[in-house]
mmCIF file of C-alpha atoms and ligand atoms in Angstrom:
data_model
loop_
_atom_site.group_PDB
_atom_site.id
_atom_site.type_symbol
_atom_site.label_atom_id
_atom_site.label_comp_id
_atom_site.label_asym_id
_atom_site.label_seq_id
_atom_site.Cartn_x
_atom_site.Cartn_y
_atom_site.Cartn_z
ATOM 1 C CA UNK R 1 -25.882 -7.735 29.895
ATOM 2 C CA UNK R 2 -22.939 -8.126 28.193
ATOM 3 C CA UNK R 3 -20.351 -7.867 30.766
ATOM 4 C CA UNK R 4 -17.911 -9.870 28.677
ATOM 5 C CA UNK R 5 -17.845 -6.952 26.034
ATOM 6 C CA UNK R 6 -17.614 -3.955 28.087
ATOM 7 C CA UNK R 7 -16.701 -0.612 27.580
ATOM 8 C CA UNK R 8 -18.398 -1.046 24.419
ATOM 9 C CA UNK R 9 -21.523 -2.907 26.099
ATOM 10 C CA UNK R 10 -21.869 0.286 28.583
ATOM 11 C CA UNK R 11 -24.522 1.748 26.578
ATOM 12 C CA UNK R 12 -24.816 -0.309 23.042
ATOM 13 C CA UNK R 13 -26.816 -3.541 23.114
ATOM 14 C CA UNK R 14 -23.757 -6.872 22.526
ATOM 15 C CA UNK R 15 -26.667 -7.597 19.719
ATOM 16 C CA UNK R 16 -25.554 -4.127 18.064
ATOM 17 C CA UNK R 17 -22.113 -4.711 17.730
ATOM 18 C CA UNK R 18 -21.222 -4.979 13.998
ATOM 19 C CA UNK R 19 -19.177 -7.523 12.226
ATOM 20 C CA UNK R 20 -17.716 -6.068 9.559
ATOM 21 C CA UNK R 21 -20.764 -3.803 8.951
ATOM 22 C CA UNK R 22 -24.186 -5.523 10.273
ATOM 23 C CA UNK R 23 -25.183 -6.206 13.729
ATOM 24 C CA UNK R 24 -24.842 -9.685 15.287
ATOM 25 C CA UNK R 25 -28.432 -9.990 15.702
ATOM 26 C CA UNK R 26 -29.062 -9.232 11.792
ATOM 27 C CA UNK R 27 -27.100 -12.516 11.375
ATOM 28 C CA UNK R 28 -29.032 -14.462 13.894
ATOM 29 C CA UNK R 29 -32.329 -12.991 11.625
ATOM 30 C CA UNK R 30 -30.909 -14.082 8.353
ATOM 31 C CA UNK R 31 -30.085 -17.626 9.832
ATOM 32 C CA UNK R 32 -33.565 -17.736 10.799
ATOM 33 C CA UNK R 33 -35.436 -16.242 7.661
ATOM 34 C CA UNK R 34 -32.526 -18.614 5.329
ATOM 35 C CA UNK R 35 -33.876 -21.539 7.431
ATOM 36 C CA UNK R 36 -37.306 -21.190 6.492
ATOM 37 C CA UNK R 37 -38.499 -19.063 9.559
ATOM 38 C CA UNK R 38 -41.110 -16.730 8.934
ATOM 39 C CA UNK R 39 -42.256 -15.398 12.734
ATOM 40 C CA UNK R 40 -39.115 -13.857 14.712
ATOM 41 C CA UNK R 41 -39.539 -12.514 17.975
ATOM 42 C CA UNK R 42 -36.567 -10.717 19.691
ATOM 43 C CA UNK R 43 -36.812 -10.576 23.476
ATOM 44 C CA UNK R 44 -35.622 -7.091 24.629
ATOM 45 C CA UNK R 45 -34.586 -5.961 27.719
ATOM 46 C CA UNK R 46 -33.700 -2.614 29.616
ATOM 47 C CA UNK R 47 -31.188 -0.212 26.989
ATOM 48 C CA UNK R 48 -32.073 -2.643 23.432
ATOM 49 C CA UNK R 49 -34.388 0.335 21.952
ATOM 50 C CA UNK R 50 -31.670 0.426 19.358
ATOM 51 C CA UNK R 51 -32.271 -3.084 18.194
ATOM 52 C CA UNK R 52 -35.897 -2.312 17.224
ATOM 53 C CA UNK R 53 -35.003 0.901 15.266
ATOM 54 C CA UNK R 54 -32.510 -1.501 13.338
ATOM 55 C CA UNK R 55 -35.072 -3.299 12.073
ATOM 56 C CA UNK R 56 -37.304 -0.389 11.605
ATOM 57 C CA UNK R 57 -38.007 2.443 8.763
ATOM 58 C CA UNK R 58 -35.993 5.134 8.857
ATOM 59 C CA UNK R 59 -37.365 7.711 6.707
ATOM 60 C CA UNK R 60 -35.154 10.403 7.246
ATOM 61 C CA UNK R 61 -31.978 8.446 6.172
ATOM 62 C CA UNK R 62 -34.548 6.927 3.168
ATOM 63 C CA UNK R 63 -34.839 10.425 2.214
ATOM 64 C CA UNK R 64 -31.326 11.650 2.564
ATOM 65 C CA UNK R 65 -30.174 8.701 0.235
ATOM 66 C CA UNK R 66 -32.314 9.234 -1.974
ATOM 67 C CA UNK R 67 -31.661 12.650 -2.607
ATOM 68 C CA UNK R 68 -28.379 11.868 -3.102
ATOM 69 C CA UNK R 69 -28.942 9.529 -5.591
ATOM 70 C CA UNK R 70 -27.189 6.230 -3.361
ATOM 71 C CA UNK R 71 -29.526 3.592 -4.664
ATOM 72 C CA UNK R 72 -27.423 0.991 -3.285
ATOM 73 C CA UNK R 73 -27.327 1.998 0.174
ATOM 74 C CA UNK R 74 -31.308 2.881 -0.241
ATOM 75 C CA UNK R 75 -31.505 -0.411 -1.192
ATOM 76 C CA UNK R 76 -29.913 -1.944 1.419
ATOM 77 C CA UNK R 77 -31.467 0.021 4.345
ATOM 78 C CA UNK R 78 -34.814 -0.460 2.843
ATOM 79 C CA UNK R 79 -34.429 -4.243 2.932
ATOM 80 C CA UNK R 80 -33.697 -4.935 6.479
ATOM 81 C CA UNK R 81 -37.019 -3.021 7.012
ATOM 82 C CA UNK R 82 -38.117 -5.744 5.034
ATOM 83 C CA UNK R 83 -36.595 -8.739 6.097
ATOM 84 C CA UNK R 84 -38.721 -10.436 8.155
ATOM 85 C CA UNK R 85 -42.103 -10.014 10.492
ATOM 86 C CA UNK R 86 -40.585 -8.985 13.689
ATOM 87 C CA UNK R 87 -42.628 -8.824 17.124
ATOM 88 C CA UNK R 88 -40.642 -7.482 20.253
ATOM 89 C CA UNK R 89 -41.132 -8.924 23.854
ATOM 90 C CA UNK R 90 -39.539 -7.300 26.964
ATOM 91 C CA UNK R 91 -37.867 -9.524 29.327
ATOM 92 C CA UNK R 92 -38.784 -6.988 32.313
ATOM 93 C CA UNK R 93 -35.364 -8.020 34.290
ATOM 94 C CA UNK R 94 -32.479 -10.153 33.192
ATOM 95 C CA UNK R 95 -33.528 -13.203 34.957
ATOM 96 C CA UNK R 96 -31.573 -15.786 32.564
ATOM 97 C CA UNK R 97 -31.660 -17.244 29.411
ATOM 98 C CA UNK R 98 -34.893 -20.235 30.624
ATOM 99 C CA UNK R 99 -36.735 -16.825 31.457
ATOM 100 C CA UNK R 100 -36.319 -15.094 28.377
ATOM 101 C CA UNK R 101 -37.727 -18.069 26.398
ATOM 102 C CA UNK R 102 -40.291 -18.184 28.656
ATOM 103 C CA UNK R 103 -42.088 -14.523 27.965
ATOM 104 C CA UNK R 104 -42.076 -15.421 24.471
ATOM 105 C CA UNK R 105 -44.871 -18.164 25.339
ATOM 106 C CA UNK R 106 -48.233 -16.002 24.718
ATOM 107 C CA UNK R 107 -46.973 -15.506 21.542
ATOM 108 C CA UNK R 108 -45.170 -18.615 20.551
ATOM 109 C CA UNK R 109 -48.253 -20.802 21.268
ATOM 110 C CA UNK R 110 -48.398 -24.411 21.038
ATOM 111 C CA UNK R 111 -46.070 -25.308 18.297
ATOM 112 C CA UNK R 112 -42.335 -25.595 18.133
ATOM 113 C CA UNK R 113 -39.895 -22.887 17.347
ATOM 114 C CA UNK R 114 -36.584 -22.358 17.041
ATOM 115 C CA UNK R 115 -34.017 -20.219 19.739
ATOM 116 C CA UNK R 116 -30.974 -18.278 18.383
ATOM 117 C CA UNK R 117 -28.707 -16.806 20.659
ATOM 118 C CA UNK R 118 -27.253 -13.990 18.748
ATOM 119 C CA UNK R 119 -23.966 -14.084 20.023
ATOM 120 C CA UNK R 120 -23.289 -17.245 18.978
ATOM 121 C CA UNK R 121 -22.538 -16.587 14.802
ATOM 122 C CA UNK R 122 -22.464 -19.723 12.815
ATOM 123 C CA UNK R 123 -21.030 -19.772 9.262
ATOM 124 C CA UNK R 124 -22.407 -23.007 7.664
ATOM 125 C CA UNK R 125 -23.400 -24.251 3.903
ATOM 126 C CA UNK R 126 -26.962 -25.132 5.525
ATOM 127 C CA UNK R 127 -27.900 -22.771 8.014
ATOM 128 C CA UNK R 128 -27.299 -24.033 11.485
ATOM 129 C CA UNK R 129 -31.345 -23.421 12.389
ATOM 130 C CA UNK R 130 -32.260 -25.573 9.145
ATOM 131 C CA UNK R 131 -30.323 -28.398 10.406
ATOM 132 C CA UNK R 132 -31.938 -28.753 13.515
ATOM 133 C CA UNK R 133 -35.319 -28.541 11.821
ATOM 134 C CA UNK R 134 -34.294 -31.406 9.920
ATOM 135 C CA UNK R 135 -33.798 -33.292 12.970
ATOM 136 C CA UNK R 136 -37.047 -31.771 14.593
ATOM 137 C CA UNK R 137 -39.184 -32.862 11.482
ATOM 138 C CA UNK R 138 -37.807 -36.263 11.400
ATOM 139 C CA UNK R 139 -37.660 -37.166 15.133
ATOM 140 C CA UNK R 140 -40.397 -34.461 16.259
ATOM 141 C CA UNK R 141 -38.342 -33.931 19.278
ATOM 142 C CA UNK R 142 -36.414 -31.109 20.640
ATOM 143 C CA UNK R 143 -32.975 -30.617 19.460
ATOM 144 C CA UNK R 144 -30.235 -28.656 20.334
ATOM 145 C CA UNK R 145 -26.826 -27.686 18.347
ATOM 146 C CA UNK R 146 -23.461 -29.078 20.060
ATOM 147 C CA UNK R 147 -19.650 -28.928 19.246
ATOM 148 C CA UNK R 148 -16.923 -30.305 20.622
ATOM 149 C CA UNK R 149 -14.845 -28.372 22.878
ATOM 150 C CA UNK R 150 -11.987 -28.453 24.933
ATOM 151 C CA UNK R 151 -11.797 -29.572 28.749
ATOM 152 C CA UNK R 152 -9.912 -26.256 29.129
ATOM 153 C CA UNK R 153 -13.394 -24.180 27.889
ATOM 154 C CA UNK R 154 -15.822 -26.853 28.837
ATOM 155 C CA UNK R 155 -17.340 -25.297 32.172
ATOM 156 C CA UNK R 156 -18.178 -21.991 29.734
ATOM 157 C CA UNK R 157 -21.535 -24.022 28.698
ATOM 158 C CA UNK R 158 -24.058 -26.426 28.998
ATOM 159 C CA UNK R 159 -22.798 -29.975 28.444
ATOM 160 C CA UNK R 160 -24.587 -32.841 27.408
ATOM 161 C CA UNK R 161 -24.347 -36.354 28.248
ATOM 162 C CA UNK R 162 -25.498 -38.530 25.378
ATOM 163 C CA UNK R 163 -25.102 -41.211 23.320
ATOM 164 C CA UNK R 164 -24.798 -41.903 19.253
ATOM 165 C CA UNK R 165 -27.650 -42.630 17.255
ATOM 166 C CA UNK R 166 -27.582 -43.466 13.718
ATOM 167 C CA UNK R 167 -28.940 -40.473 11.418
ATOM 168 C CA UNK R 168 -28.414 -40.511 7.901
ATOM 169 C CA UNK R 169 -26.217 -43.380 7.779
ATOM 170 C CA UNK R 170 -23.477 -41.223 10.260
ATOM 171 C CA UNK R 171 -23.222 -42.363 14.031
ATOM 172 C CA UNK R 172 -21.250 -39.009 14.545
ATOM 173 C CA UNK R 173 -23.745 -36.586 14.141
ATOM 174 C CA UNK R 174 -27.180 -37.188 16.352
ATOM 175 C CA UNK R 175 -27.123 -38.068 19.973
ATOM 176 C CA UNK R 176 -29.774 -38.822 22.283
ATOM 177 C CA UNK R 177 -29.664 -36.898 25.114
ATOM 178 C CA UNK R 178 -29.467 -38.355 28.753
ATOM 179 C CA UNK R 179 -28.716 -35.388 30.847
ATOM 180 C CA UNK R 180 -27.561 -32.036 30.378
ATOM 181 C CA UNK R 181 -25.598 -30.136 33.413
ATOM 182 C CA UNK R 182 -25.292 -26.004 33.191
ATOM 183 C CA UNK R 183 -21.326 -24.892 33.052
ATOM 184 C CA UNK R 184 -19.745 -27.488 34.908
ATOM 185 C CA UNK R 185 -16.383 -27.484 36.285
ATOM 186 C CA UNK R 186 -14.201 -29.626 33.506
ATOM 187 C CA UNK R 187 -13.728 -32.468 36.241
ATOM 188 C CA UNK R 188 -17.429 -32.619 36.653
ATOM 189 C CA UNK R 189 -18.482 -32.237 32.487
ATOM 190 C CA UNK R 190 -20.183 -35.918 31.168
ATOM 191 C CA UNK R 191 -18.716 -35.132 28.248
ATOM 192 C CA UNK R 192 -16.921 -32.463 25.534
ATOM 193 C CA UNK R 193 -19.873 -32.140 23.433
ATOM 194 C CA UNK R 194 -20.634 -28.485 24.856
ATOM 195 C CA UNK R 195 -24.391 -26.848 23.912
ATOM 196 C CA UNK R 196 -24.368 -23.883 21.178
ATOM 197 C CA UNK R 197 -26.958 -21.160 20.654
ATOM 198 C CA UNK R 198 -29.341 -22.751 19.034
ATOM 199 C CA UNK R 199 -32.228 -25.043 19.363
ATOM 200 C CA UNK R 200 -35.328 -26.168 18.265
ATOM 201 C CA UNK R 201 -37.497 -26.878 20.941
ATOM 202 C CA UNK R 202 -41.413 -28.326 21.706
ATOM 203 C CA UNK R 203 -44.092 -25.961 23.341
ATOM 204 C CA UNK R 204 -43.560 -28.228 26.336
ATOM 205 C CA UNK R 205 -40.958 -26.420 27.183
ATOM 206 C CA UNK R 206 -43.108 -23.735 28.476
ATOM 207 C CA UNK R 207 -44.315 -26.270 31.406
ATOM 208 C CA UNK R 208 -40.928 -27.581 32.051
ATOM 209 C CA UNK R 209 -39.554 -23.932 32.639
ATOM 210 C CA UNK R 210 -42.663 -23.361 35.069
ATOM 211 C CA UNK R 211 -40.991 -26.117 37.094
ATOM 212 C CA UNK R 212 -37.726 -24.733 36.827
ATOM 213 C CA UNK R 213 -36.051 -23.240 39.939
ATOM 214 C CA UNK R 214 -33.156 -20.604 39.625
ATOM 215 C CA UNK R 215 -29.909 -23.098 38.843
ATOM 216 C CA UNK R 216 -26.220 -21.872 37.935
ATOM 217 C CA UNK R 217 -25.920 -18.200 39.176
ATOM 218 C CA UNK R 218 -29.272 -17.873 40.349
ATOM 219 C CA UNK R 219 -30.691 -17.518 36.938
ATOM 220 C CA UNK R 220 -33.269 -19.805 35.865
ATOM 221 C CA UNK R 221 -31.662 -21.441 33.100
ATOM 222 C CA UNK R 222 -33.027 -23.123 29.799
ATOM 223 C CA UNK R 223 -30.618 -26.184 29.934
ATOM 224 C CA UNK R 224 -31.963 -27.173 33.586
ATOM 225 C CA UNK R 225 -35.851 -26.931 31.698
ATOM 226 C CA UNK R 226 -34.495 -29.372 28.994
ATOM 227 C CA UNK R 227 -33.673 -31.399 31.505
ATOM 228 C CA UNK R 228 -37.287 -31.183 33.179
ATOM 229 C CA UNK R 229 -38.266 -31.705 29.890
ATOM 230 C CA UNK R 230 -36.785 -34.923 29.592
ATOM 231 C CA UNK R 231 -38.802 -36.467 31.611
ATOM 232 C CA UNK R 232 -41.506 -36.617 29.733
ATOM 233 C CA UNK R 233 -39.858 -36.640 25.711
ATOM 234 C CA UNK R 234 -36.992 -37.534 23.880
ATOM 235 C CA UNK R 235 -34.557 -34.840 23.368
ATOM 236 C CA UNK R 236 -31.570 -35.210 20.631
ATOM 237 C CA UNK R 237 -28.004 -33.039 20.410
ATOM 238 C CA UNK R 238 -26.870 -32.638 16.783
ATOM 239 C CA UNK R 239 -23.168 -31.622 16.157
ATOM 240 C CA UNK R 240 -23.974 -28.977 13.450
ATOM 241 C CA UNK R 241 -21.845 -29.003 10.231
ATOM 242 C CA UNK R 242 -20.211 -25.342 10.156
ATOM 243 C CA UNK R 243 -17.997 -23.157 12.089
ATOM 244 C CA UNK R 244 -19.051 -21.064 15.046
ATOM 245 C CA UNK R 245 -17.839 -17.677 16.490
ATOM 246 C CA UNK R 246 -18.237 -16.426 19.986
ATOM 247 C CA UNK R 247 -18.633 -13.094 19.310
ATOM 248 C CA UNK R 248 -20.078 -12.012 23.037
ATOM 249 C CA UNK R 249 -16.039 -12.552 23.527
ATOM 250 C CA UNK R 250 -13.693 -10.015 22.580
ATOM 251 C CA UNK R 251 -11.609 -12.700 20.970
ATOM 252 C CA UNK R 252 -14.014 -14.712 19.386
ATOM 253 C CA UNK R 253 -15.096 -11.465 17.801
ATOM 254 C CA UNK R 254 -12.259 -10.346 16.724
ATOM 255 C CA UNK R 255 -12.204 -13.894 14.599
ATOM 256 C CA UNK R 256 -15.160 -13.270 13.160
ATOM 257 C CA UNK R 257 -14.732 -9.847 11.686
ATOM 258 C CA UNK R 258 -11.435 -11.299 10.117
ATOM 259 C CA UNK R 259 -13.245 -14.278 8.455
ATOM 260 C CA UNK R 260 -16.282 -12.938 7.650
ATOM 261 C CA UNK R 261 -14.105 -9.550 6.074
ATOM 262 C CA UNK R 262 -11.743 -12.083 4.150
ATOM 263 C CA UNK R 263 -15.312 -13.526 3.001
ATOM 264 C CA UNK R 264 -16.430 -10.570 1.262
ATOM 265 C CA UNK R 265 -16.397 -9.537 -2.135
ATOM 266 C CA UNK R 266 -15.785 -5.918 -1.763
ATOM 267 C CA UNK R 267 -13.251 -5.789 0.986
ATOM 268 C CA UNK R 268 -11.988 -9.234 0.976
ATOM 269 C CA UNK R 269 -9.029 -8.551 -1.638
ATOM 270 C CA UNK R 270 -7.676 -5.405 -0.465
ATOM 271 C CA UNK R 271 -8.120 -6.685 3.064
ATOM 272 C CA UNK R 272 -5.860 -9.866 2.653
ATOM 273 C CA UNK R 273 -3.422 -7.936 0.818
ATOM 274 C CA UNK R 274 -3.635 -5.395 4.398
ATOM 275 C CA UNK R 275 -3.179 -8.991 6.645
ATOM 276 C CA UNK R 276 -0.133 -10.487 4.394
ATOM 277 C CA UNK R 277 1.837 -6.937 5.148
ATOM 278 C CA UNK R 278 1.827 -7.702 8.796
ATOM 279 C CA UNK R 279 4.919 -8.490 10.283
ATOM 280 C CA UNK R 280 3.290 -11.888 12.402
HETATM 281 C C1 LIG F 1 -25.850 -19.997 27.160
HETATM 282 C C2 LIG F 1 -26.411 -21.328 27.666
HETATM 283 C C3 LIG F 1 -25.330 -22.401 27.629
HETATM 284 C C4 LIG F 1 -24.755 -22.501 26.216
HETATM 285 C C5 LIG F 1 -24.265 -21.122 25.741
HETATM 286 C C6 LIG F 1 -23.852 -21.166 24.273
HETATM 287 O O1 LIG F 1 -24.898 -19.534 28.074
HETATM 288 O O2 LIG F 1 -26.886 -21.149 28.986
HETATM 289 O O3 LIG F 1 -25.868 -23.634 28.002
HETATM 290 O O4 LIG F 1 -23.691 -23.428 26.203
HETATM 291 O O5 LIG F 1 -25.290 -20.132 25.862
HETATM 292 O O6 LIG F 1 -23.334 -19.943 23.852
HETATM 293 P P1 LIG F 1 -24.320 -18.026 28.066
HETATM 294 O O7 LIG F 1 -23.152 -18.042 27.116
HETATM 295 O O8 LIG F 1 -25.425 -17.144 27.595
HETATM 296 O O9 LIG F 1 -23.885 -17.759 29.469
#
């Protein structure tokens, strides 16, 4: 719901809000598309109508540019259109993040996919989603993305207890995965390796989150299903290579827009000569 953002959540999807100039969720898409992913589906709720038109046509703007000869910007609006094949599920009533992967099943069928949280931006050489299906291909086990974090942020996520396994001739990397507890308080967390949005997980997920009862604030939640899931396969933690915004935060955000503005060719230059006048 994106309490964490508000006013600006009030009436504007947190998947909406733009860094720099393109909607979180457009770089949750790219991650996926750059990764190899061909199918998205976006699970909707109440109030996201304007993530669907993002994605859509929009002929009268098509029109308007092109009338006014901006090629470029026709261009550009035309190709988000175009991006990817895009199917839309409602999640009927914010019932947590194990429920919102779970109306996805009639269309996910029996194979493995991949689950971005768009919030969660990820600036990496190899796309966060594209390491993990590394891991997936190799192993053919679920996998989730972890980073290290500190005590003092710890009981924000989902925390995995797990130990090292050799991958790639690193011990640092891959873990196997014994448990997994939902936010716990920092005295309570097995260990600082805290879970990020993303993972690639196996279609028997969908029976593990049919045995999952409503955990940490009454939401059923996707790292207690893991956890069912465990019981019957492996499941491995991989501490991505890349750096990772929060952007649901107002801080975290505010991070982003400055990297990812320094980043960019048109606005980078004049922007770090607007940063260096700052009296800090
Ligand atoms: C969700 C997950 C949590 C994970 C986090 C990463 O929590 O439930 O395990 O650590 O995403 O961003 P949320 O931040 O949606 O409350």
């Amino acid at each position: 719901m994106g309490t964490r953002f508000l006013p600006a959540t009030k009436a504007q999807p947190k998947e909406t809000l733009p860094l720099v100039d393109k909607p979180l969720i457009q770089y949750g898409v790219e991650e996926a598309l750059d990764s190899g992913v061909e199918n998205i589906i976006v699970v909707t709720g109440r109030g996201k109508a304007a993530i669907e038109d993002h994605f859509d046509r929009n002929a009268e703007l098509e029109h308007e540019l092109e009338a006014k000869g901006k090629a470029d910007e026709l261009a550009m609006v035309r190709r988000i259109s175009d991006l990817a094949r895009l199917a839309y599920v409602r999640q009927k009533e914010p019932l947590g993040l194990g429920h919102a992967v779970g109306v996805t099943r009639e269309l996910v069928g029996d194979e493995p996919f991949a689950v971005v949280l768009a919030d969660d931006v990820i600036r990496a050489e190899t796309p966060c989603i594209k390491q993990l299906l590394n891991i997936y291909e190799f192993f053919g086990a679920t996998v989730l993305a972890v980073m290290e974090v500190p005590p003092e942020n710890i009981s924000a996520y989902g925390v995995v207890d797990a130990k090292p396994v050799e991958f790639q001739g690193a011990t640092d990397r891959l873990f196997q995965v014994n448990n997994l507890v939902e936010k716990p308080k920092a005295e309570d967390a097995p260990s600082n390796l805290a879970i990020i949005g993303r993972y690639v997980l196996a279609p028997e997920i969908f029976t593990a989150l049919d045995n999952t009862k409503p955990g940490r604030g009454g939401e059923i939640q996707l790292t207690d299903a893991i956890r069912n899931l465990m019981s019957t396969a492996p499941v491995y933690a991989y501490r991505f290579k890349g750096q990772r915004f929060d952007a649901g935060d107002k801080l975290g955000f505010l991070k982003a827009t400055v990297e990812f503005a320094l980043e960019r060719e048109d606005l980078g230059g004049p922007f770090r000569e607007y940063l260096k006048t700052l009296a800090l």
